[in-house]
Coordinates of C-alpha atoms and ligand atoms in Angstrom, one line a residue:
M27 CA -10.9 -13.4 -15.0
K28 CA -12.1 -15.1 -18.1
V29 CA -10.9 -17.9 -20.4
T30 CA -10.1 -16.2 -23.7
K31 CA -8.0 -18.7 -25.5
F32 CA -8.3 -22.5 -25.7
F33 CA -5.8 -24.9 -27.4
L34 CA -6.1 -28.6 -28.0
A35 CA -2.6 -29.6 -28.6
Q36 CA -1.4 -27.1 -31.1
E37 CA -4.8 -26.3 -32.5
A38 CA -6.6 -23.1 -31.5
M39 CA -10.3 -23.7 -30.8
K40 CA -12.7 -21.1 -32.1
D41 CA -14.6 -19.2 -29.4
E42 CA -13.0 -21.3 -26.8
K43 CA -15.3 -24.1 -27.7
A44 CA -14.4 -27.6 -28.5
S45 CA -14.9 -28.1 -32.3
P46 CA -17.3 -30.9 -33.3
A47 CA -14.3 -33.0 -34.4
V48 CA -13.1 -33.4 -30.9
S49 CA -13.8 -36.8 -29.5
S50 CA -16.1 -37.3 -26.7
D51 CA -13.5 -39.0 -24.7
I52 CA -11.4 -35.9 -24.6
L53 CA -14.3 -33.8 -23.7
E54 CA -15.0 -36.2 -20.8
F55 CA -11.3 -35.9 -19.6
F56 CA -11.7 -32.2 -19.7
Y57 CA -15.0 -32.4 -17.5
Q58 CA -13.0 -34.5 -14.9
G59 CA -9.8 -32.2 -15.1
V60 CA -11.8 -29.0 -14.6
G61 CA -14.8 -30.0 -12.6
L62 CA -13.4 -32.4 -10.1
N63 CA -9.7 -31.2 -9.8
T64 CA -10.8 -27.8 -8.3
T65 CA -11.4 -26.0 -5.1
G66 CA -14.2 -24.1 -6.5
S67 CA -17.9 -25.3 -6.5
I68 CA -20.9 -25.1 -8.6
Y69 CA -24.3 -24.8 -7.4
V70 CA -27.4 -25.0 -9.5
P71 CA -30.4 -23.6 -7.6
T72 CA -33.0 -25.3 -9.8
S73 CA -32.3 -27.0 -13.1
G74 CA -32.5 -24.6 -16.0
M75 CA -31.2 -21.7 -13.9
T76 CA -27.8 -20.2 -14.3
P77 CA -25.4 -22.0 -11.9
E78 CA -23.7 -20.0 -9.2
I79 CA -19.9 -20.6 -9.2
S80 CA -17.7 -19.9 -6.2
G81 CA -14.0 -20.3 -5.6
S82 CA -10.8 -18.4 -6.4
P83 CA -10.8 -16.2 -9.5
T84 CA -8.9 -18.8 -11.5
E85 CA -11.1 -21.7 -10.5
K86 CA -14.2 -19.6 -11.0
S87 CA -13.4 -18.8 -14.6
L88 CA -12.3 -22.2 -15.4
L89 CA -15.5 -23.8 -14.1
S90 CA -17.8 -21.3 -15.8
W91 CA -15.8 -21.9 -19.1
A92 CA -16.3 -25.7 -18.8
V93 CA -20.0 -25.2 -18.1
S94 CA -20.8 -22.8 -20.8
N95 CA -18.4 -23.6 -23.5
L96 CA -17.8 -27.3 -23.0
G97 CA -21.2 -28.2 -21.8
M98 CA -20.1 -29.8 -18.6
D99 CA -22.8 -31.3 -16.3
M100 CA -21.4 -31.2 -12.8
E101 CA -24.1 -33.4 -11.3
E102 CA -23.7 -36.1 -13.9
L103 CA -19.9 -36.0 -13.5
K104 CA -20.0 -36.3 -9.8
R105 CA -22.4 -39.3 -10.1
S106 CA -20.1 -41.1 -12.5
C107 CA -16.7 -40.8 -10.7
T108 CA -15.1 -41.3 -7.3
V109 CA -12.2 -39.2 -6.4
L110 CA -9.4 -41.3 -4.8
H111 CA -6.8 -38.9 -3.9
V112 CA -6.3 -35.1 -4.0
V113 CA -3.1 -33.0 -4.2
A114 CA -4.2 -29.5 -3.3
F115 CA -2.9 -26.5 -5.2
N116 CA 0.1 -24.9 -3.6
S117 CA 2.0 -21.8 -4.5
E118 CA 5.3 -23.6 -4.5
K119 CA 4.5 -26.1 -7.2
K120 CA 1.7 -24.1 -8.7
R121 CA -0.4 -27.1 -9.7
S122 CA -3.1 -29.4 -8.3
G123 CA -3.9 -33.0 -9.0
I124 CA -6.3 -35.7 -8.4
S125 CA -6.7 -39.4 -9.1
L126 CA -10.2 -40.9 -9.7
K127 CA -12.1 -44.0 -10.8
K128 CA -15.1 -44.2 -12.9
K129 CA -17.9 -46.4 -11.7
N130 CA -17.7 -49.9 -13.1
S131 CA -14.1 -49.6 -14.2
N132 CA -10.8 -50.4 -12.6
A133 CA -8.7 -47.8 -14.4
V134 CA -7.2 -45.0 -12.3
H135 CA -7.4 -41.6 -14.1
V136 CA -4.8 -39.1 -13.0
H137 CA -5.5 -35.4 -13.8
W138 CA -3.1 -32.4 -13.1
K139 CA -3.8 -28.8 -13.9
G140 CA -1.6 -25.8 -13.3
A141 CA 0.9 -23.4 -14.5
A142 CA 1.4 -24.3 -18.2
E143 CA 5.1 -24.7 -18.5
M144 CA 5.3 -26.9 -15.4
I145 CA 2.5 -29.2 -16.4
L146 CA 4.1 -29.4 -20.0
A147 CA 7.4 -30.6 -18.3
M148 CA 5.4 -33.6 -16.9
C149 CA 4.1 -34.7 -20.2
S150 CA 5.7 -36.8 -22.8
S151 CA 2.8 -37.2 -25.2
Y152 CA -0.3 -35.2 -26.3
Y153 CA -3.8 -35.8 -27.5
G154 CA -4.6 -34.9 -31.0
S155 CA -8.1 -33.6 -31.4
T156 CA -9.4 -36.9 -32.7
G157 CA -8.5 -38.5 -29.4
V158 CA -5.2 -40.2 -30.7
I159 CA -2.3 -40.1 -28.3
Q160 CA 0.8 -38.7 -30.0
V161 CA 4.5 -38.7 -28.8
M162 CA 5.8 -35.2 -28.0
G163 CA 9.0 -34.8 -29.8
E164 CA 11.4 -31.8 -29.3
G165 CA 9.7 -30.0 -32.1
E166 CA 6.3 -30.4 -30.8
R167 CA 7.5 -29.4 -27.3
M168 CA 9.0 -26.3 -28.7
K169 CA 5.8 -25.3 -30.6
L170 CA 3.8 -25.8 -27.5
E171 CA 6.2 -23.6 -25.6
E172 CA 5.9 -21.1 -28.3
I173 CA 2.0 -21.1 -27.9
I174 CA 2.4 -20.6 -24.1
K175 CA 4.7 -17.8 -24.6
N176 CA 2.4 -16.1 -27.2
M177 CA -0.4 -16.3 -24.8
A178 CA 1.6 -14.9 -21.9
D179 CA 2.7 -12.1 -24.1
Q180 CA -0.9 -11.1 -24.4
S181 CA -0.9 -10.9 -20.6
L182 CA -2.9 -14.2 -20.4
R183 CA -2.5 -16.5 -17.5
C184 CA -1.8 -19.9 -19.0
I185 CA -3.0 -23.1 -17.5
A186 CA -2.5 -26.6 -18.8
F187 CA -4.2 -29.8 -18.2
A188 CA -2.4 -33.2 -18.1
Y189 CA -3.9 -36.6 -18.0
G190 CA -2.8 -40.1 -17.5
Q191 CA -4.6 -43.5 -17.3
F192 CA -3.2 -46.4 -15.3
Q193 CA -4.2 -49.8 -14.2
E194 CA -4.4 -50.1 -10.4
E195 CA -2.0 -53.1 -10.4
D196 CA 0.5 -51.0 -12.5
L197 CA 0.6 -48.2 -10.0
E198 CA 1.2 -50.5 -7.2
K199 CA 4.0 -52.3 -9.1
N200 CA 5.6 -49.2 -10.2
D201 CA 5.8 -47.0 -7.1
G202 CA 5.5 -49.7 -4.4
E203 CA 2.8 -47.5 -3.0
E204 CA -0.9 -47.8 -2.8
A205 CA -2.6 -46.6 -5.8
G206 CA -3.9 -43.0 -5.4
Q207 CA -1.6 -42.4 -2.5
K208 CA 0.9 -40.9 -4.8
L209 CA -0.1 -39.4 -8.2
K210 CA 2.0 -40.1 -11.2
E211 CA 4.0 -36.9 -12.1
D212 CA 5.7 -38.0 -15.3
G213 CA 5.0 -39.6 -18.6
L214 CA 1.6 -37.9 -18.7
T215 CA -0.4 -36.8 -21.7
L216 CA -1.1 -33.2 -22.4
L217 CA -4.9 -32.6 -22.8
G218 CA -4.9 -28.9 -23.7
L219 CA -4.1 -25.3 -22.7
V220 CA -6.3 -22.3 -21.8
G221 CA -5.4 -18.7 -21.5
L222 CA -7.1 -16.6 -18.9
K223 CA -7.5 -12.9 -19.1
D224 CA -7.4 -10.8 -16.0
P225 CA -7.7 -7.3 -17.3
C226 CA -6.0 -4.4 -15.4
R227 CA -8.9 -3.0 -13.4
P228 CA -9.9 0.7 -14.1
G229 CA -8.0 3.1 -11.9
V230 CA -5.0 0.9 -11.3
R231 CA -2.8 2.7 -13.9
K232 CA -3.6 6.0 -12.4
A233 CA -2.9 4.8 -8.9
V234 CA 0.4 3.4 -9.9
E235 CA 1.4 6.7 -11.5
A236 CA 0.1 8.6 -8.4
C237 CA 2.3 6.4 -6.1
K238 CA 5.3 6.9 -8.4
N239 CA 4.9 10.7 -8.4
A240 CA 4.7 10.4 -4.6
G241 CA 8.2 8.9 -4.6
V242 CA 6.8 5.4 -3.9
S243 CA 8.4 2.7 -6.0
I244 CA 6.1 -0.2 -7.0
K245 CA 7.1 -3.7 -7.3
M246 CA 4.8 -6.5 -8.7
I247 CA 5.5 -9.9 -7.2
T248 CA 3.4 -12.5 -8.8
G249 CA 3.0 -16.3 -9.4
D250 CA 2.4 -15.7 -13.0
N251 CA 5.0 -16.7 -15.5
I252 CA 7.5 -14.2 -16.5
F253 CA 6.0 -13.1 -19.8
T254 CA 2.4 -12.8 -18.4
A255 CA 3.9 -10.8 -15.5
R256 CA 5.8 -8.5 -18.0
A257 CA 2.8 -8.0 -20.1
I258 CA 0.6 -7.2 -17.2
A259 CA 3.0 -4.9 -15.5
T260 CA 3.5 -3.0 -18.8
E261 CA -0.4 -2.7 -19.1
C262 CA -0.7 -1.2 -15.6
G263 CA 2.2 1.2 -15.9
I264 CA 4.6 -0.5 -13.5
L265 CA 7.0 -1.2 -16.3
D266 CA 7.8 1.5 -18.8
P267 CA 8.5 0.1 -22.2
S268 CA 10.8 3.0 -23.1
D269 CA 12.8 2.5 -19.8
P270 CA 16.4 1.7 -20.8
N271 CA 16.7 -0.3 -17.6
L272 CA 14.0 -2.7 -18.8
N273 CA 16.3 -5.5 -19.8
N274 CA 18.7 -4.7 -17.0
G275 CA 17.3 -6.6 -14.1
A276 CA 13.8 -4.9 -13.9
V277 CA 12.2 -8.3 -14.4
V278 CA 13.4 -11.4 -12.6
E279 CA 12.0 -14.8 -11.8
G280 CA 11.6 -15.9 -8.1
V281 CA 14.2 -18.6 -8.4
E282 CA 16.9 -16.3 -9.7
F283 CA 16.1 -13.8 -6.9
R284 CA 16.2 -16.7 -4.3
N285 CA 19.6 -18.0 -5.5
Y286 CA 21.4 -14.7 -5.5
I287 CA 24.0 -14.3 -2.9
V288 CA 23.1 -11.9 -0.1
E289 CA 25.3 -9.0 -1.4
E290 CA 24.1 -9.5 -4.9
R291 CA 20.5 -9.4 -3.9
M292 CA 21.0 -6.3 -1.8
E293 CA 22.5 -4.6 -4.8
K294 CA 20.0 -5.6 -7.4
V295 CA 16.6 -5.4 -5.4
D296 CA 16.2 -1.7 -6.0
R297 CA 16.1 -2.1 -9.8
I298 CA 13.6 -5.0 -9.7
S299 CA 10.0 -3.9 -10.7
V300 CA 8.6 -7.3 -11.5
M301 CA 9.3 -10.6 -9.9
A302 CA 7.5 -13.6 -11.7
R303 CA 6.9 -17.2 -10.8
S304 CA 7.5 -16.3 -7.2
S305 CA 6.9 -18.6 -4.2
P306 CA 5.6 -17.3 -0.8
F307 CA 9.2 -17.4 0.3
D308 CA 10.4 -15.1 -2.5
K309 CA 7.7 -12.6 -1.5
L310 CA 8.9 -12.7 2.1
L311 CA 12.5 -12.5 1.0
M312 CA 11.9 -9.4 -1.1
V313 CA 10.2 -7.6 1.9
Q314 CA 13.1 -8.5 4.2
C315 CA 15.6 -7.5 1.7
L316 CA 14.0 -4.0 1.2
K317 CA 13.6 -3.5 4.9
Q318 CA 17.2 -4.3 5.5
K319 CA 18.2 -1.5 2.9
G320 CA 16.1 0.9 5.1
H321 CA 13.1 1.2 2.9
V322 CA 9.7 1.4 4.5
V323 CA 7.7 -1.4 2.8
A324 CA 4.0 -1.8 2.3
V325 CA 2.7 -5.0 0.8
T326 CA -0.8 -5.7 -0.8
G327 CA -2.1 -9.1 -1.1
D328 CA -5.2 -11.4 -1.0
G329 CA -3.9 -15.0 -0.9
T330 CA -2.7 -17.3 1.8
N331 CA 0.7 -17.3 -0.1
D332 CA 1.0 -13.5 0.6
A333 CA 0.5 -13.9 4.3
P334 CA 4.2 -14.2 5.4
A335 CA 5.1 -11.0 3.3
L336 CA 2.0 -9.1 4.7
K337 CA 3.1 -9.8 8.2
E338 CA 6.7 -8.9 7.5
A339 CA 6.0 -5.6 5.8
D340 CA 5.7 -2.3 7.8
V341 CA 2.3 -1.9 6.5
G342 CA 0.2 -4.9 5.2
L343 CA -2.7 -4.2 3.1
S344 CA -5.1 -7.1 2.4
M345 CA -8.2 -7.2 0.2
G346 CA -11.6 -7.4 2.0
I347 CA -13.7 -9.1 -0.6
Q348 CA -11.4 -11.5 -2.4
G349 CA -8.9 -11.9 0.4
T350 CA -8.5 -15.0 2.3
E351 CA -8.9 -14.9 6.2
V352 CA -5.2 -15.7 6.6
A353 CA -4.3 -12.8 4.6
K354 CA -6.6 -10.5 6.4
E355 CA -5.4 -11.7 9.8
S356 CA -1.7 -11.0 8.7
S357 CA -2.5 -7.5 7.5
D358 CA -2.7 -4.1 9.3
I359 CA -5.3 -2.6 6.9
V360 CA -8.1 -4.4 5.1
I361 CA -9.1 -2.6 1.9
L362 CA -12.9 -3.2 1.9
D363 CA -13.5 -2.5 -1.8
D364 CA -10.5 -4.6 -3.2
N365 CA -9.5 -1.5 -5.1
F366 CA -5.7 -0.8 -5.5
A367 CA -6.5 2.9 -5.9
T368 CA -7.4 2.9 -2.2
V369 CA -3.7 2.5 -1.5
V370 CA -3.3 6.0 -2.8
T371 CA -5.9 7.3 -0.3
V372 CA -4.2 5.5 2.5
L373 CA -0.9 7.1 1.5
R374 CA -2.4 10.5 1.2
W375 CA -4.2 10.4 4.6
G376 CA -1.1 8.8 6.3
R377 CA 1.0 11.8 5.1
C378 CA -1.6 14.2 6.1
V379 CA -1.8 13.0 9.6
Y380 CA 2.0 12.9 9.8
T381 CA 2.4 16.6 8.7
N382 CA -0.5 17.6 10.9
I383 CA 1.3 16.2 13.9
Q384 CA 4.5 18.1 12.7
K385 CA 2.6 21.3 12.4
F386 CA 1.2 20.9 15.9
I387 CA 4.6 20.1 17.4
Q388 CA 6.2 23.1 15.8
F389 CA 3.4 25.3 17.1
Q390 CA 3.6 23.9 20.6
L391 CA 7.3 24.2 20.9
T392 CA 7.2 27.8 19.9
V393 CA 4.6 28.6 22.6
N394 CA 6.5 26.6 25.3
I395 CA 10.0 27.9 24.6
A396 CA 8.8 31.5 24.5
A397 CA 6.7 31.2 27.8
L398 CA 9.6 29.4 29.5
V399 CA 12.3 31.8 28.5
I400 CA 10.2 34.9 29.4
N401 CA 9.1 33.6 32.8
F402 CA 12.6 32.4 33.6
I403 CA 14.4 35.6 32.7
A404 CA 11.8 37.8 34.4
A405 CA 11.8 35.6 37.5
A406 CA 15.6 35.6 37.6
S407 CA 16.0 39.3 37.1
A408 CA 13.0 41.0 38.8
G409 CA 11.8 38.1 41.0
E410 CA 8.3 38.0 39.7
V411 CA 6.7 36.5 36.6
P412 CA 4.8 38.5 34.1
L413 CA 2.5 35.6 33.2
T414 CA 0.5 34.3 36.1
T415 CA -0.5 30.7 36.8
V416 CA -4.0 31.2 35.5
Q417 CA -2.8 32.8 32.5
L418 CA -0.3 30.1 31.8
L419 CA -3.1 27.5 32.2
W420 CA -5.3 29.5 29.8
V421 CA -2.5 29.5 27.2
N422 CA -2.1 25.9 27.6
L423 CA -5.8 25.4 27.3
I424 CA -6.1 27.3 24.1
M425 CA -2.8 26.1 22.6
D426 CA -3.1 22.4 23.4
T427 CA -6.7 21.6 23.0
L428 CA -7.9 24.2 20.5
G429 CA -4.5 24.5 18.7
A430 CA -4.4 20.7 18.2
L431 CA -8.0 20.7 16.8
A432 CA -7.3 23.7 14.6
L433 CA -4.1 22.2 13.1
A434 CA -5.1 18.5 13.0
T435 CA -8.2 19.2 10.9
D436 CA -6.3 20.3 7.9
R437 CA -7.3 18.0 5.0
P438 CA -4.8 16.3 2.7
T439 CA -3.5 18.5 -0.2
E440 CA -2.3 17.6 -3.6
E441 CA 1.2 18.8 -2.5
L442 CA 1.4 15.9 -0.1
M443 CA 1.5 13.4 -3.0
K444 CA 4.4 15.2 -4.8
N445 CA 6.9 15.0 -2.0
P446 CA 9.2 12.1 -1.4
P447 CA 8.2 9.8 1.4
V448 CA 9.7 10.3 4.9
G449 CA 12.4 7.8 5.6
R450 CA 12.7 5.4 8.4
N451 CA 15.3 7.2 10.3
Q452 CA 14.1 10.8 9.5
P453 CA 13.3 12.7 12.7
L454 CA 9.8 14.1 13.3
I455 CA 11.2 17.6 13.7
M456 CA 12.8 18.5 10.3
N457 CA 15.4 21.3 9.9
A458 CA 12.6 23.6 8.4
M459 CA 10.6 23.2 11.5
W460 CA 13.5 24.1 13.7
R461 CA 14.2 27.2 11.6
N462 CA 10.5 28.3 11.8
L463 CA 10.2 27.7 15.5
V464 CA 13.5 29.2 16.6
A465 CA 12.7 32.4 14.6
Q466 CA 9.2 32.8 16.0
S467 CA 10.3 32.1 19.6
L468 CA 13.2 34.5 19.3
Y469 CA 10.8 37.1 18.0
Q470 CA 8.4 36.6 20.8
I471 CA 11.1 36.5 23.5
F472 CA 12.5 39.7 22.1
V473 CA 9.4 41.8 22.1
L474 CA 8.0 40.4 25.3
L475 CA 11.3 41.1 27.1
I476 CA 11.2 44.6 25.8
L477 CA 7.7 45.0 27.1
Q478 CA 8.7 43.4 30.5
F479 CA 11.5 45.9 31.1
K480 CA 10.5 48.9 29.1
G481 CA 6.8 48.5 28.8
N482 CA 6.0 51.0 31.5
V483 CA 8.0 53.7 29.9
I484 CA 6.9 53.1 26.3
F485 CA 3.2 52.9 27.1
G486 CA 3.2 55.1 30.3
V487 CA 1.3 52.6 32.4
N488 CA 1.6 50.8 35.6
A489 CA 3.1 47.3 36.3
D490 CA -0.5 45.7 36.2
V491 CA -1.4 47.0 32.8
K492 CA 2.1 46.2 31.6
N493 CA 1.7 42.6 32.6
T494 CA -1.7 42.4 30.9
L495 CA -0.1 43.8 27.8
I496 CA 2.6 41.1 27.8
F497 CA -0.1 38.5 28.3
N498 CA -2.3 39.9 25.7
T499 CA 0.5 40.2 23.2
F500 CA 1.7 36.7 23.9
V501 CA -1.7 35.1 23.2
L502 CA -2.1 37.1 20.1
C503 CA 1.2 36.1 18.9
Q504 CA 0.2 32.5 19.2
V505 CA -3.1 33.2 17.4
F506 CA -1.2 34.7 14.4
N507 CA 1.4 32.1 14.6
E508 CA -1.2 29.4 14.3
F509 CA -1.6 30.6 10.7
N510 CA 2.1 30.3 10.1
A511 CA 2.1 26.7 11.5
R512 CA -0.3 25.7 8.8
K513 CA 2.4 25.3 6.3
L514 CA 5.9 24.0 7.2
E515 CA 7.6 25.1 4.1
K516 CA 5.3 26.9 1.9
K517 CA 5.3 30.7 2.0
N518 CA 1.6 31.2 1.5
V519 CA 0.2 30.2 4.9
F520 CA -3.4 31.2 3.9
E521 CA -3.8 28.7 1.0
G522 CA -7.2 26.9 1.6
V523 CA -7.8 28.6 5.0
L524 CA -11.4 29.6 4.1
K525 CA -12.2 26.0 3.3
N526 CA -11.2 24.8 6.8
K527 CA -14.2 26.1 8.8
L528 CA -13.1 24.4 12.0
F529 CA -9.8 26.3 11.9
L530 CA -11.4 29.7 11.4
G531 CA -14.0 28.8 14.1
I532 CA -11.3 27.9 16.6
I533 CA -9.4 31.1 15.9
G534 CA -12.6 33.0 16.4
I535 CA -13.3 31.4 19.6
T536 CA -9.9 31.9 21.0
I537 CA -10.0 35.5 20.1
V538 CA -13.4 36.0 21.8
L539 CA -12.3 34.2 25.0
Q540 CA -9.1 36.3 25.0
V541 CA -11.1 39.4 24.9
V542 CA -13.4 38.2 27.7
M543 CA -10.3 37.3 29.8
V544 CA -8.7 40.7 29.4
E545 CA -11.8 42.8 29.6
F546 CA -14.2 41.0 32.1
L547 CA -12.3 38.5 34.1
K548 CA -10.1 40.8 36.1
K549 CA -10.4 39.0 39.3
F550 CA -9.9 35.5 37.9
A551 CA -7.2 36.2 35.5
D552 CA -5.4 39.1 37.1
T553 CA -5.9 41.3 34.0
E554 CA -6.5 44.9 33.6
R555 CA -8.8 46.4 30.9
L556 CA -6.9 47.7 27.8
N557 CA -7.9 50.7 25.8
W558 CA -8.2 50.7 22.0
G559 CA -4.8 52.0 21.5
Q560 CA -3.2 49.3 23.7
W561 CA -5.2 46.6 21.9
G562 CA -4.0 48.0 18.6
A563 CA -0.4 47.8 19.8
C564 CA -0.8 44.2 20.9
I565 CA -2.2 43.2 17.6
G566 CA 0.4 45.2 15.7
I567 CA 3.2 43.4 17.4
A568 CA 1.5 40.0 17.0
I569 CA 0.8 40.4 13.3
I570 CA 4.4 40.9 12.6
S571 CA 4.9 37.2 13.0
W572 CA 3.4 36.8 9.6
P573 CA 6.0 38.7 7.7
I574 CA 8.7 37.0 9.9
G575 CA 7.3 33.6 9.1
W576 CA 7.4 34.5 5.3
V577 CA 11.0 35.9 5.4
V578 CA 12.2 33.0 7.5
K579 CA 11.0 30.5 4.9
C580 CA 13.2 32.2 2.3
I581 CA 16.2 30.9 4.2
P582 CA 17.3 27.5 2.8
V583 CA 18.0 24.7 5.3
P584 CA 20.5 21.9 4.8
E585 CA 19.1 18.6 3.7
K586 CA 21.3 16.8 6.4
Q587 CA 19.8 16.5 9.7
L588 CA 20.9 19.1 12.3
F589 CA 21.9 16.7 14.8
D590 CA 23.9 14.7 12.3
L591 CA 25.7 17.9 11.3
L592 CA 26.5 18.6 14.9
K593 CA 27.6 15.2 15.7
R594 CA 29.9 15.1 12.7
R595 CA 31.5 18.5 13.8
S596 CA 32.1 17.4 17.3
S597 CA 33.7 14.0 16.4
Ligands
ATP30 N1 -6.5 -23.0 -9.0 C1 -5.4 -23.2 -9.8 N2 -5.2 -24.3 -10.3 C2 -4.0 -24.6 -11.0 N3 -3.1 -23.7 -11.1 C3 -3.3 -22.4 -10.6 C4 -4.5 -22.1 -9.9 N4 -4.4 -20.9 -9.5 C5 -3.2 -20.4 -10.1 N5 -2.6 -21.3 -10.7 C6 -1.3 -21.2 -11.3 O1 -0.3 -20.7 -10.5 C7 0.1 -19.4 -10.8 C8 -0.2 -18.4 -9.6 O2 0.5 -18.8 -8.5 P1 0.2 -18.2 -7.2 O3 -1.2 -18.4 -6.7 O4 1.3 -18.7 -6.3 O5 0.5 -16.6 -7.4 P2 -0.2 -15.3 -7.1 O6 0.7 -14.3 -7.5 O7 -0.7 -15.3 -5.7 O8 -1.5 -15.4 -8.0 P3 -2.9 -14.6 -7.9 O9 -2.8 -13.6 -9.1 O10 -3.8 -15.7 -8.2 O11 -2.9 -14.1 -6.6 C9 -0.7 -19.0 -12.0 O12 0.1 -18.3 -12.9 C10 -1.3 -20.3 -12.5 O13 -0.4 -20.7 -13.5
CA31 CA1 -2.4 -14.3 -4.7

């Protein structure tokens, strides 16, 4: 953030410096108003070196402007004044104030600085550059408001300084309170205005667009005034100037939003893209309202005033460098590099993990349904099961451990960022997954039951070899189906498979172990050796799960959830 505009009354100062005509009194008031009414600090390591300035971005930029453009000497200033009372900046009022006394003088100086239109409302006069106080008539006030609006339209944050000088006795008389306990809030004199530029950081525009493409709607909630907010939102792509909705509730002020009746707020909240001049409560209210409507809400923030909203949101993301401790404590994720673009990374990986879990579940259910049905039918009809305990344990081992590893290591794809987000009430197992897994299980059950009952005849082998054929076919079906599980909806299941070395490795290991089980572990696994022809048959049967997977994905599934449809029908 940087000061890029400086106005003394209605007069723009060149290069944000006070012109030589400006009286030294006014300059001194500025020193006090910037240098003492602040939460930032200046540290000069040794005289002559560039000072180190710390504080919030706004404070930092104001202090460095006062030092470099107005020639403020912080040491000197602190020596000459005693601060009596401080009103800290808060997000509700958007201003901070102090009262101070100069050494050897009884006059109490009151300084306010804050959001320009709010400070302007406290003033009834203004300083001309020569140091003469002039009354602020309606005309002057309107001109000043115009200046503020112009700055805001250029996406500048506008801060005003107000000043008042009182005698200690006056203050006591007027307010009945001790001088300095309460700062005068009206009848002040406007010192000047500055405009601070906080340029849209590189990458933000792209990140906003990526979020929008991913079906995430972005809302900007800021303490800035409505014109600044609108200009910044347009700059970073949150508002689209060609959008016909732009003047139809896309931009609101915090007070307006706060004062809607509940139904009105619920109805309008979706259309809002920018909320300006918002208080911490407005931010919270927005999150609550969106959650009530069933949206999943993520909030990013850095300040203490964002903490309630960060806490309330489903996902709170705070900034690691600029963020306050309170914000970080209230959030779920801390973005270490303070970069909004990281939100897109979070989104992409979140979606990747979610789909990987879905893939694994679909794969697991297929294995389990098939094994269960075959063993049950065989046991019920013939009194013995084709898959022995050791074999089932082996299946579990390769399918749970290795299968999970293979499917969970798929990296995020671009596709993920083109789909709409998963809703709060959407079930983990989508209709498409049911379709895939039912088709695959049915196929496996079908061929394995044929092998169970007709295997001896077809292959001309004894019962032991037949059981090994069933076991081998079953495992190979899972191996091939693991490829199918890589994509839930896309037909090309091999896309990017060569890049996922771990997946290929696991498939390789599974196949090697299976060969060992069948060919060499007769005692342990109750298997019989198979000849080339029988291996070919097993592979041939198993590989059919690929075309089946492809064909099944051509069948459209209803958008509505299966269980909703069933419920509706039965009621
Ligand atoms: N240190 C400050 N002193 C005086 N006024 C300030 C200061 N910081 C901000 N303001 C005023 O308050 C407004 C911002 O208020 P607030 O901090 O509640 O909003 P915010 O959205 O959290 O802003 P930020 O962009 O700083 O995070 C600014 O537009 C500015 O006018
Ligand atoms: Ca903030």
